[in-house]
Coordinates of C-alpha atoms in Angstrom, one line a residue:
Chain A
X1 CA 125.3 96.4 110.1
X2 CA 124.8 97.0 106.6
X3 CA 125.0 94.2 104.1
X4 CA 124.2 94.4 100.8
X5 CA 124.2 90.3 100.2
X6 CA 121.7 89.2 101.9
X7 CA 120.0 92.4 101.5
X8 CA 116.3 91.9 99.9
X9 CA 116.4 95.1 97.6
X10 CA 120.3 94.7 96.5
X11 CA 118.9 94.5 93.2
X12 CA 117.2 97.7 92.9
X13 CA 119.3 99.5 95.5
X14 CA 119.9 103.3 94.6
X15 CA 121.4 104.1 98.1
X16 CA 124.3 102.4 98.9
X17 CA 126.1 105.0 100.4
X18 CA 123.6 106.2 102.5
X19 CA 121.9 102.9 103.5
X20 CA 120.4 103.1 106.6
X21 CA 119.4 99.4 106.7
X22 CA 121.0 96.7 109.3
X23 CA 120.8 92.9 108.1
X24 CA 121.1 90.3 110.8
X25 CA 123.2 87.4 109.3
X26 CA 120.9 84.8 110.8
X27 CA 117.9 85.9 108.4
X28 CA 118.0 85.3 105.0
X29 CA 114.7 86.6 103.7
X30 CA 114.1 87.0 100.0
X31 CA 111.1 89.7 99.3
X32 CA 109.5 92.1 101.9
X33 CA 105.9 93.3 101.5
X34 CA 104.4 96.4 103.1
X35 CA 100.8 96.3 103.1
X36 CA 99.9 99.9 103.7
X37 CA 96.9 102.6 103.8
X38 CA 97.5 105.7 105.6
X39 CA 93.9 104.9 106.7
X40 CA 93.0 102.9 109.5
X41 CA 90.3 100.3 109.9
X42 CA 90.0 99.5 105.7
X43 CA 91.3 96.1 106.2
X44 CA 95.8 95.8 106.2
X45 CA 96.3 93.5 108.7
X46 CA 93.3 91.0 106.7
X47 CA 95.2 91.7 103.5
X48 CA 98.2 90.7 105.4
X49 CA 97.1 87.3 106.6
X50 CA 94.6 86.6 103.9
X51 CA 98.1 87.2 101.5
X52 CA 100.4 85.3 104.0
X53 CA 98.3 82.4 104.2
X54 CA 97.6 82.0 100.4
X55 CA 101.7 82.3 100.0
X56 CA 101.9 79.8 102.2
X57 CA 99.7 77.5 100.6
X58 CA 101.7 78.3 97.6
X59 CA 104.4 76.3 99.4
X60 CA 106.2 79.7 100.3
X61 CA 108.0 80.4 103.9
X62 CA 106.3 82.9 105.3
X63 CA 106.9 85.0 107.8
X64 CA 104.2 88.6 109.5
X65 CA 105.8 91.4 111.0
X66 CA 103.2 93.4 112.6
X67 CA 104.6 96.7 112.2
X68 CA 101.7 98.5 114.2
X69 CA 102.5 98.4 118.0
X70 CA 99.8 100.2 119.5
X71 CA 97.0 98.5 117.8
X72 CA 98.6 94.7 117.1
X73 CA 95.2 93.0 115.2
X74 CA 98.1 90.1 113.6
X75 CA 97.9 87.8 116.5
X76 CA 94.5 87.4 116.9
X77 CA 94.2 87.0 113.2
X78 CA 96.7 84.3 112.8
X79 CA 95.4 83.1 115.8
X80 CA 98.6 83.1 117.9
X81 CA 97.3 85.2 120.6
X82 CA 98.0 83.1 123.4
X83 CA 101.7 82.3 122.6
X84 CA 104.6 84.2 123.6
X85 CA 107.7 85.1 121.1
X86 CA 110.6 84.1 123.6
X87 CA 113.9 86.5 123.5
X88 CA 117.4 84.7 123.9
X89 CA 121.0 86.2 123.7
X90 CA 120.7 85.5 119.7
X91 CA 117.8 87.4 119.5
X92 CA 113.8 87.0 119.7
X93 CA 112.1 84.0 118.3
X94 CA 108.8 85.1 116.5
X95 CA 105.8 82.7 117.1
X96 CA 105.0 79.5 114.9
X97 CA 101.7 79.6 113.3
X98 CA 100.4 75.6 112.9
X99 CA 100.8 76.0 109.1
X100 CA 104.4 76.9 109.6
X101 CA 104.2 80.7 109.4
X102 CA 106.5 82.9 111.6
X103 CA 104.9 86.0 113.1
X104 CA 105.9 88.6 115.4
X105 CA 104.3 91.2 117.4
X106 CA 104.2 93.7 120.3
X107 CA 101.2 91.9 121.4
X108 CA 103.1 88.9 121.9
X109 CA 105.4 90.3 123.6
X110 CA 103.6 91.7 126.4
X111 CA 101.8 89.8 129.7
X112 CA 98.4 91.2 129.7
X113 CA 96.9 92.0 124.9
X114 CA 94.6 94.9 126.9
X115 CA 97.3 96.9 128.3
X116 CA 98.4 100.1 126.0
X117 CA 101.8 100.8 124.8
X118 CA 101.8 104.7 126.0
X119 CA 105.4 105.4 123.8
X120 CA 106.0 108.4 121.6
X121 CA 107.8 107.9 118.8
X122 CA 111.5 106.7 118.9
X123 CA 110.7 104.5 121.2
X124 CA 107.8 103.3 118.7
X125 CA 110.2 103.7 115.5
X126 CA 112.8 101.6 117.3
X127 CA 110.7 98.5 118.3
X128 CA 110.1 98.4 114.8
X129 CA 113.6 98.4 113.8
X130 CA 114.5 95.8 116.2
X131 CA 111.6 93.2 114.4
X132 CA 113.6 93.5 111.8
X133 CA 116.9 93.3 112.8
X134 CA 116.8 91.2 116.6
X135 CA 114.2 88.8 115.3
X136 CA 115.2 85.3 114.0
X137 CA 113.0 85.2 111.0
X138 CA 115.3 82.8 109.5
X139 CA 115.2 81.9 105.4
X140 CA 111.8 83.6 104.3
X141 CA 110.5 83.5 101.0
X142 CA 108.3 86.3 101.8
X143 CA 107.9 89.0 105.1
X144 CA 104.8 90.8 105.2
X145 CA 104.7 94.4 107.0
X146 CA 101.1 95.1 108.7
X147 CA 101.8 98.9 108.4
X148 CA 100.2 101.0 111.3
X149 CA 97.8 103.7 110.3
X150 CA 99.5 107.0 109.3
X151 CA 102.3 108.3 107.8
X152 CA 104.8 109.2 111.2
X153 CA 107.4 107.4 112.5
X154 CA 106.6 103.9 112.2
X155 CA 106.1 104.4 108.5
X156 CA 108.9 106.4 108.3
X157 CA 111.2 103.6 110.2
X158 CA 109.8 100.6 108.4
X159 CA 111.0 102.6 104.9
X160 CA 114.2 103.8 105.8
X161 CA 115.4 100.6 107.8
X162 CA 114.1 98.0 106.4
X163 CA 114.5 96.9 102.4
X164 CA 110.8 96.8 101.0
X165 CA 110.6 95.6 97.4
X166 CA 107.0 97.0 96.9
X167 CA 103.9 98.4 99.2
X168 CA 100.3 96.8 98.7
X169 CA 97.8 99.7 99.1
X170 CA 94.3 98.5 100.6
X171 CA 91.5 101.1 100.9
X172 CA 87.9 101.0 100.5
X173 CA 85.5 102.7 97.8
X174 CA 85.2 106.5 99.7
X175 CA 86.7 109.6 98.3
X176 CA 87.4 110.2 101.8
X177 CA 89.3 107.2 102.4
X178 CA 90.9 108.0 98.8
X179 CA 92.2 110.8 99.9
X180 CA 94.3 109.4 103.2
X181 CA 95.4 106.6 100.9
X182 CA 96.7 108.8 98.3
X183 CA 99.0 110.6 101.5
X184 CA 100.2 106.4 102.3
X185 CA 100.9 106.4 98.5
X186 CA 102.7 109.9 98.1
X187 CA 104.8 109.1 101.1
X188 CA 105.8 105.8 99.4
X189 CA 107.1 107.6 96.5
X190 CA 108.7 110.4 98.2
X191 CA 110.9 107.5 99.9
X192 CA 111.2 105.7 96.5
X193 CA 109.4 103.0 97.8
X194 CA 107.4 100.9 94.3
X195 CA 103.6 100.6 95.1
X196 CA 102.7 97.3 93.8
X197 CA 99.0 98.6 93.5
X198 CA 95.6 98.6 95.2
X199 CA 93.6 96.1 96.9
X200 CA 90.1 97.5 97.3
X201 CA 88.4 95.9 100.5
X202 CA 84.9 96.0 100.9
X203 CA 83.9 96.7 97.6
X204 CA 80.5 95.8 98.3
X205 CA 78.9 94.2 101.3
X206 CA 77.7 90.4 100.9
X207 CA 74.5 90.3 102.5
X208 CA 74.9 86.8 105.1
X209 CA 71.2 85.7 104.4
X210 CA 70.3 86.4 100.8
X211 CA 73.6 87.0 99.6
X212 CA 72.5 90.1 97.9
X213 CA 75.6 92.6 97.1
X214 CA 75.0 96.0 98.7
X215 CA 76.9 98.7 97.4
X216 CA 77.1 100.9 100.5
X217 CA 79.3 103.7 98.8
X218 CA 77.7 105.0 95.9
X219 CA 80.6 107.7 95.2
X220 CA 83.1 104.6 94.0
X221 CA 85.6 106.8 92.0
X222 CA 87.8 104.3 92.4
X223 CA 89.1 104.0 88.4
X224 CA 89.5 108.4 88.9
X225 CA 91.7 107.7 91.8
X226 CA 93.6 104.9 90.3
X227 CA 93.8 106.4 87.2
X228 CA 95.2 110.0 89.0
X229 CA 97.6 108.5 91.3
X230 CA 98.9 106.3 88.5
X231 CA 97.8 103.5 90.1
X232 CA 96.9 99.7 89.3
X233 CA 94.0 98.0 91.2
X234 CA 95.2 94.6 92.5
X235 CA 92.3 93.2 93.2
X236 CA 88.4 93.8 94.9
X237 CA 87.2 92.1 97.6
X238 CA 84.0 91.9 99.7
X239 CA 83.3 92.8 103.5
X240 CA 81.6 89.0 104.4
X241 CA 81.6 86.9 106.8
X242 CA 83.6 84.7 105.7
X243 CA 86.3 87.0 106.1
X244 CA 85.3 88.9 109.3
X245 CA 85.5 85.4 110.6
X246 CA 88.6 84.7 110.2
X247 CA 89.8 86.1 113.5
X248 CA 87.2 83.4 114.8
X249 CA 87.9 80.3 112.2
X250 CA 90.8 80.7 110.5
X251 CA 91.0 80.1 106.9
X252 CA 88.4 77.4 107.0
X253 CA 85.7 78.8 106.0
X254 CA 87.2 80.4 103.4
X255 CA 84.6 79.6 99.8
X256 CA 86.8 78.3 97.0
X257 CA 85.3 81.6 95.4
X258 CA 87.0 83.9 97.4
X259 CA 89.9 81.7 97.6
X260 CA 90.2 81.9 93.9
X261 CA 90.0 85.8 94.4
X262 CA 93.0 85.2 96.8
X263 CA 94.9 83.3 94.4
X264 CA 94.7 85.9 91.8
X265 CA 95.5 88.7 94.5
X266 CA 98.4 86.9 95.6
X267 CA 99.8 85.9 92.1
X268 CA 99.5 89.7 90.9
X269 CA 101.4 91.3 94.2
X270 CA 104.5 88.2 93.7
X271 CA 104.7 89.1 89.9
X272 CA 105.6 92.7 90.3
X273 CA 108.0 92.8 92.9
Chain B
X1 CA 101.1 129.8 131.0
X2 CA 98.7 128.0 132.5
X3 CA 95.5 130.1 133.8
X4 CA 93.3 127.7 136.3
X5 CA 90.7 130.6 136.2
X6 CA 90.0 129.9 132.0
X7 CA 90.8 126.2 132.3
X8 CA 87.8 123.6 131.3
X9 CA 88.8 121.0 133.8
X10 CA 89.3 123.4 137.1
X11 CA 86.6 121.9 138.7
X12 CA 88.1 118.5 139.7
X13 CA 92.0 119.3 138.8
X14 CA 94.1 116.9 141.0
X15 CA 97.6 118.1 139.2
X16 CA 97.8 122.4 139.5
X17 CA 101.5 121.8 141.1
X18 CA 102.7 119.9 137.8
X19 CA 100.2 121.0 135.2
X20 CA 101.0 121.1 131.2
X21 CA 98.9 122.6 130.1
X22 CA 98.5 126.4 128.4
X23 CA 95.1 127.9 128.0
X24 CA 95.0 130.8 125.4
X25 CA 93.5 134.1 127.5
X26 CA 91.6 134.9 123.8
X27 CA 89.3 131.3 124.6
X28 CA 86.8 130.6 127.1
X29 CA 86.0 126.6 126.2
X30 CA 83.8 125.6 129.2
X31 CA 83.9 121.5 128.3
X32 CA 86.6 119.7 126.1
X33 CA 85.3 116.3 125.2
X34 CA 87.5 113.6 123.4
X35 CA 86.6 111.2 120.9
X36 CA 88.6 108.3 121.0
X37 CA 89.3 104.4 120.5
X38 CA 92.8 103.2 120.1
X39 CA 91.3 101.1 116.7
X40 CA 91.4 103.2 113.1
X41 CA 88.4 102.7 110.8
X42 CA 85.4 102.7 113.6
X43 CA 84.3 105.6 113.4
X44 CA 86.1 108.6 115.4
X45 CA 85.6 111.4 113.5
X46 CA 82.1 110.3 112.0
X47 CA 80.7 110.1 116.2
X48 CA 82.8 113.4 116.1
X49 CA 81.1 114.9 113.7
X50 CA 76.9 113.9 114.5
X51 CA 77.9 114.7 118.5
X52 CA 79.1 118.3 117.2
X53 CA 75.8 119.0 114.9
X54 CA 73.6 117.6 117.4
X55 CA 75.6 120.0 120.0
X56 CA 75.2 123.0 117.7
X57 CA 71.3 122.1 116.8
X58 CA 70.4 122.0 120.5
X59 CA 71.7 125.8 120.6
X60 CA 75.5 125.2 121.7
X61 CA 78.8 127.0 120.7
X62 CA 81.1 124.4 119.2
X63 CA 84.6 123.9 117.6
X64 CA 86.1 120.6 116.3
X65 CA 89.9 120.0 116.7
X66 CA 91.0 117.5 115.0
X67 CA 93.9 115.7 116.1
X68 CA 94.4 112.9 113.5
X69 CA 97.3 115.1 111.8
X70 CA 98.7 112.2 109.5
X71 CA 94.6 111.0 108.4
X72 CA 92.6 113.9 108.7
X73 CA 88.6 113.1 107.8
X74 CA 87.4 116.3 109.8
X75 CA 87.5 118.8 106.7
X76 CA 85.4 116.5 104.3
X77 CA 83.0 115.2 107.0
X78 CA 82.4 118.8 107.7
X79 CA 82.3 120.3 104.3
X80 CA 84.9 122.6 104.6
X81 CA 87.5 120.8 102.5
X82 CA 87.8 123.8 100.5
X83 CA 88.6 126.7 103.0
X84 CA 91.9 127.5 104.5
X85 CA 92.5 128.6 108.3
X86 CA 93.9 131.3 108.6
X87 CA 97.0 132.9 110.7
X88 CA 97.4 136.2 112.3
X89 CA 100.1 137.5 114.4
X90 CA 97.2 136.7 117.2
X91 CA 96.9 133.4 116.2
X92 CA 95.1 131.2 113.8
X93 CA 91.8 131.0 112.7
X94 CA 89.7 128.2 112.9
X95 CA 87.3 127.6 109.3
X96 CA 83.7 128.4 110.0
X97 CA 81.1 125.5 108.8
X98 CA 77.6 126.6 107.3
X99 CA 75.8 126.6 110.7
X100 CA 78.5 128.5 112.6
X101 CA 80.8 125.4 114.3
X102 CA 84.7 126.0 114.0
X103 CA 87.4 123.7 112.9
X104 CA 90.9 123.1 112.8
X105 CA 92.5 120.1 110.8
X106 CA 96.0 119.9 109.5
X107 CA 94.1 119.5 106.3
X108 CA 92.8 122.9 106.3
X109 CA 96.6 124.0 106.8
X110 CA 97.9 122.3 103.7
X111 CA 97.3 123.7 100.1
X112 CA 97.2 120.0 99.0
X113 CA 94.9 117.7 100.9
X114 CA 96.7 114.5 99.0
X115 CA 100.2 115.1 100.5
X116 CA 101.1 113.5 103.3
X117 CA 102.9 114.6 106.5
X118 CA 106.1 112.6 106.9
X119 CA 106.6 114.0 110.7
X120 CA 107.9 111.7 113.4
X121 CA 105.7 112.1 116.9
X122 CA 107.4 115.1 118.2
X123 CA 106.7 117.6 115.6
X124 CA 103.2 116.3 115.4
X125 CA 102.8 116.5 119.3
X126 CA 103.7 120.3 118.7
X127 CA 101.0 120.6 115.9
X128 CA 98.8 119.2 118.0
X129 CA 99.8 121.2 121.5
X130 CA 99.2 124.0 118.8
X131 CA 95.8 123.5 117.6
X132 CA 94.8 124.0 121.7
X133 CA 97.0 127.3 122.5
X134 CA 97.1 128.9 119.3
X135 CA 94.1 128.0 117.4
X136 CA 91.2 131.4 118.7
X137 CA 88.7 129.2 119.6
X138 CA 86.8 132.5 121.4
X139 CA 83.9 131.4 123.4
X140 CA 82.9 127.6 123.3
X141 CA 80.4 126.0 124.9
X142 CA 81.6 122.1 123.7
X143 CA 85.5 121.5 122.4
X144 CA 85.6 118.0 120.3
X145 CA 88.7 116.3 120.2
X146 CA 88.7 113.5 117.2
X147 CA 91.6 111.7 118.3
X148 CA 94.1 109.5 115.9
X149 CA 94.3 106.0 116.1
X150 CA 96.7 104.4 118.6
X151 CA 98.2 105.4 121.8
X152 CA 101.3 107.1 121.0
X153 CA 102.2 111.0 120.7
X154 CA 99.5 112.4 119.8
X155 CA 96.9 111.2 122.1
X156 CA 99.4 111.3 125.0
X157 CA 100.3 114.9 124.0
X158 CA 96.5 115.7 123.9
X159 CA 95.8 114.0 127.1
X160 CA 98.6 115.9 129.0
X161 CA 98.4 119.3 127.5
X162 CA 94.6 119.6 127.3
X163 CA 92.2 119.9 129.6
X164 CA 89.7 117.2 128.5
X165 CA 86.3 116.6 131.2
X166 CA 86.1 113.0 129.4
X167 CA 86.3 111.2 126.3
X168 CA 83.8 108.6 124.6
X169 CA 85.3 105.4 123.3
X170 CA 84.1 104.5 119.8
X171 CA 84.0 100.8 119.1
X172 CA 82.1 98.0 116.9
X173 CA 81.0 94.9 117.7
X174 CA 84.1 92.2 117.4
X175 CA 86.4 91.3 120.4
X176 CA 89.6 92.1 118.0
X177 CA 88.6 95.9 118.0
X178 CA 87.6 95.6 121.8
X179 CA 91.2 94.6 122.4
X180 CA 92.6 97.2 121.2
X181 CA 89.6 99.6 122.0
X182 CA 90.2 98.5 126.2
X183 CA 94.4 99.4 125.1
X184 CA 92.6 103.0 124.9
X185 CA 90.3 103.1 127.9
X186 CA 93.1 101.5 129.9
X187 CA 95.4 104.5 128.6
X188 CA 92.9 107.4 129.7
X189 CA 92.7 105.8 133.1
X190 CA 96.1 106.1 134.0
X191 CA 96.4 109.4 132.5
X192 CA 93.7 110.0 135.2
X193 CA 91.0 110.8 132.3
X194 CA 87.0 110.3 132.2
X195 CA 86.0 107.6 130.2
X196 CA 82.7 108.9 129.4
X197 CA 81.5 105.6 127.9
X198 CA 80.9 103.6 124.9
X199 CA 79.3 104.4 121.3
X200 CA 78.8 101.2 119.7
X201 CA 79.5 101.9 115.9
X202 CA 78.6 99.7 112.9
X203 CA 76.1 97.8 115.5
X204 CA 74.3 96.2 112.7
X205 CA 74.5 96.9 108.8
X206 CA 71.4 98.3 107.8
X207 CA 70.5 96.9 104.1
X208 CA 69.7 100.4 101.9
X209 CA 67.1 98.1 99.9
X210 CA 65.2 95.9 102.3
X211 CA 65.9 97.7 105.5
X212 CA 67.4 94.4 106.9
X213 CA 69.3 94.5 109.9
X214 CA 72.5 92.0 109.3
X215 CA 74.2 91.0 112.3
X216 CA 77.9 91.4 110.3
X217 CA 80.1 90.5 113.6
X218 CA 78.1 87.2 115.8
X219 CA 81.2 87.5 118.3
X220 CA 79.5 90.2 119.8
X221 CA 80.7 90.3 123.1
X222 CA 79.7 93.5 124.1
X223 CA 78.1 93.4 126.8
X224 CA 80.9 90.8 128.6
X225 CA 83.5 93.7 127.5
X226 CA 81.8 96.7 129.1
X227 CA 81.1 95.1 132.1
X228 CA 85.3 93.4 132.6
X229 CA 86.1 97.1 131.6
X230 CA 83.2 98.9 133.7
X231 CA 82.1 101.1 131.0
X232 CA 78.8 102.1 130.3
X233 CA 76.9 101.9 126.7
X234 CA 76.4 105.8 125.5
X235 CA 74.5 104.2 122.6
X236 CA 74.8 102.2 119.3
X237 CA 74.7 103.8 115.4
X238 CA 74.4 101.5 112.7
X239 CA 76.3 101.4 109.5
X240 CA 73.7 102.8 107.1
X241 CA 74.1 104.7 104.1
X242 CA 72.6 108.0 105.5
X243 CA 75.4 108.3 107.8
X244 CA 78.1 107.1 105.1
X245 CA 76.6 109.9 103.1
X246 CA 77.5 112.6 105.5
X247 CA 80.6 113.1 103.8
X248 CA 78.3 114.2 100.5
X249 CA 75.7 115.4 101.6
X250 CA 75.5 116.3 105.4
X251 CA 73.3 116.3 108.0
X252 CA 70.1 116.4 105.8
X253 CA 69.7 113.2 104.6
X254 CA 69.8 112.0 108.5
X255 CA 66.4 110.7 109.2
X256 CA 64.1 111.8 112.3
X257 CA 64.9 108.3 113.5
X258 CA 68.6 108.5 113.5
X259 CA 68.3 112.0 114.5
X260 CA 66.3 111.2 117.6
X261 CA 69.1 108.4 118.9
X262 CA 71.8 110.9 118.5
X263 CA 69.7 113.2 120.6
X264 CA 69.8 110.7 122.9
X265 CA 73.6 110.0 123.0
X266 CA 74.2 113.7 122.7
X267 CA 72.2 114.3 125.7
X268 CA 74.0 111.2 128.0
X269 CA 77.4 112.7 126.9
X270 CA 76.8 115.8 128.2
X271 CA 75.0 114.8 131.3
X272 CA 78.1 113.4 132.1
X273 CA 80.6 115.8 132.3

């Protein structure tokens, strides 16, 4: 059911009459984040963790919904991917990350991470519904949505059921991508949804050896896009190994470069929502 | 109404009592082929787009449908972002390309390629249903299907209401995308589809400087994967700039060495169906 104090967005809220949004009164979570592209394969579920953990190292409590069902990347990320969420009459218990961070996930819900989830969309658009409102997130500072590719029904769901405070755009430096990620961005708008701004992932390729920078898309009209969808850039970073690894490693090998980069990211995305 | 006489997969149909699917009596499309992989991002439409001019170069008839409605690359890949199909009380018109394919994309539907398509999976099921019985294909010799990420409506929709001889997974080299890349091989199995094999995408990064080959992803467990899944390897592309650049500048900065490995995994896909 519908209430509007413990409700996230109760301070922006333009919709109370029609307010499609179910709170359960076990969670009290302060800020959602969508992290969001339209495109697939440009990097949300890394922005995801590579926000959640810096949060959490921020001393926040942190919690990942992984919002795309068919192609779950969030456990293996956070490197949960051989625990189970366990359901009781109260609802589901999302998984404990060893730094403290809650996540849930289709993936770790089901016996066998190979097997597809064959659904059309209700049935999608309701699993969805039900992280948000069966799951026993708890007191969150901060939930982070892994948005699935697109702009159907999970999308859809996520923004008409649960309160977002603001979607983090990531895309990558290819008027082609640009143009799927200025759908994501319209579609956000259209649902009144604030778009904190862009991350830009793979802005340039690190090379592993000589650590040479290799700009692999030379028709970066990244400031045009930004600048025509009214948009701010968040941040830049590189496709490396030290990030590609972290499905492998964790956050370990994270340089204190990059993790500066995070920092800034992070501090940026909390200020505007 | 179905029509077994017209229909691509007649040959080894196992389901004439409950079939779905509608062939148009205007078409004659001898082999539908499917490009798939469950992940976003690894390449679908790009494999889509070098298997269709490699099709077309070695003398072929060949259309592109493409079936990502929500992220369509298709029209820009294919340089006919600017056109429009066209509909007739017949049917719709597909856009002609330069050197005579045909396409269909959502994209080429919409007078602005920015705005998105809030649809939940039925409608875009329908679209998609659409683009196969009311598209005038005429007489194809090869069909491409670049299929959206994920496993939900559209690629069940495709899968039961087109008659598809096989579809090639598109993967890269890390055991996250593998995971969800086997979510999509499993799925074609039990919807009693081909798996023609495996086009290994983004192999290596080749540096546009020095040539180097970097080894982005060392989890490469690719071999282990196709053998657990029994798949075969079609072939593997790297990521290079002269196939980013297909989106500017086509197939003619594709060099005779690229060119002759697509031959190749042009010439195992169709040996194959």
């Amino acid at each position: 059911m519908s209430n509007c104090e413990s409700c996230p967005t109760k301070d922006k809220c333009s919709s109370k009459e029609n307010c499609m949004i179910e709170n359960n009164p076990l969670n009290q979570v302060k800020k959602v984040i969508g992290v969001m592209s339209g495109k697939g394969g440009v990097g949300k579920s890394t922005v995801s963790v590579l926000l959640a953990n810096q949060l959490r190292k921020q001393g926040y409590r942190v919690g990942i919904l992984d919002a795309d069902i068919t192609g779950p990347s969030i456990p293996r990320l956070m490197h949960v991917e051989n625990q189970r969420a366990e359901a009781s009459e109260m609802g589901i218990f999302p998984v404990n990350t060893k730094n403290g961070m809650k996540v849930i996930s289709l993936n770790l819900l089901m016996e066998d991470e190979n097997q597809p989830v064959i659904w059309r969309g209700p049935l999608l658009a309701g699993v969805v519904k039900q992280f948000w409102t069966d799951v026993i997130w708890g007191d969150l500072d901060y939930l982070l949505i892994d948005m699935p590719p697109g702009t159907a029904d999970i999308a859809l769901t996520v923004m008409q059921s649960i309160p977002i405070n603001g979607v983090v755009m990531v895309s990558v430096p290819q008027d082609l991508v640009s143009m799927i990620v200025a759908k994501a961005v319209n579609m956000a708008r259209k649902m009144d949804i604030d778009v904190i701004g862009v991350v830009e992932n793979m802005s340039y390729i690190q090379c592993p050896d000589c650590k040479t920078k290799i700009q692999m898309y030379d028709d970066d009209n990244t400031e045009e896009f930004l600048k025509d969808m009214n948009l701010d850039l968040i941040g830049e970073l590189p496709m490396c190994k030290e990030i590609i690894d972290i499905s492998k490693n964790g956050m370990e090998t994270i340089s204190d470069n990059l993790s500066s980069t995070l920092d800034d990211i992070t501090k940026k995305v909390i200020s505007k929502i």
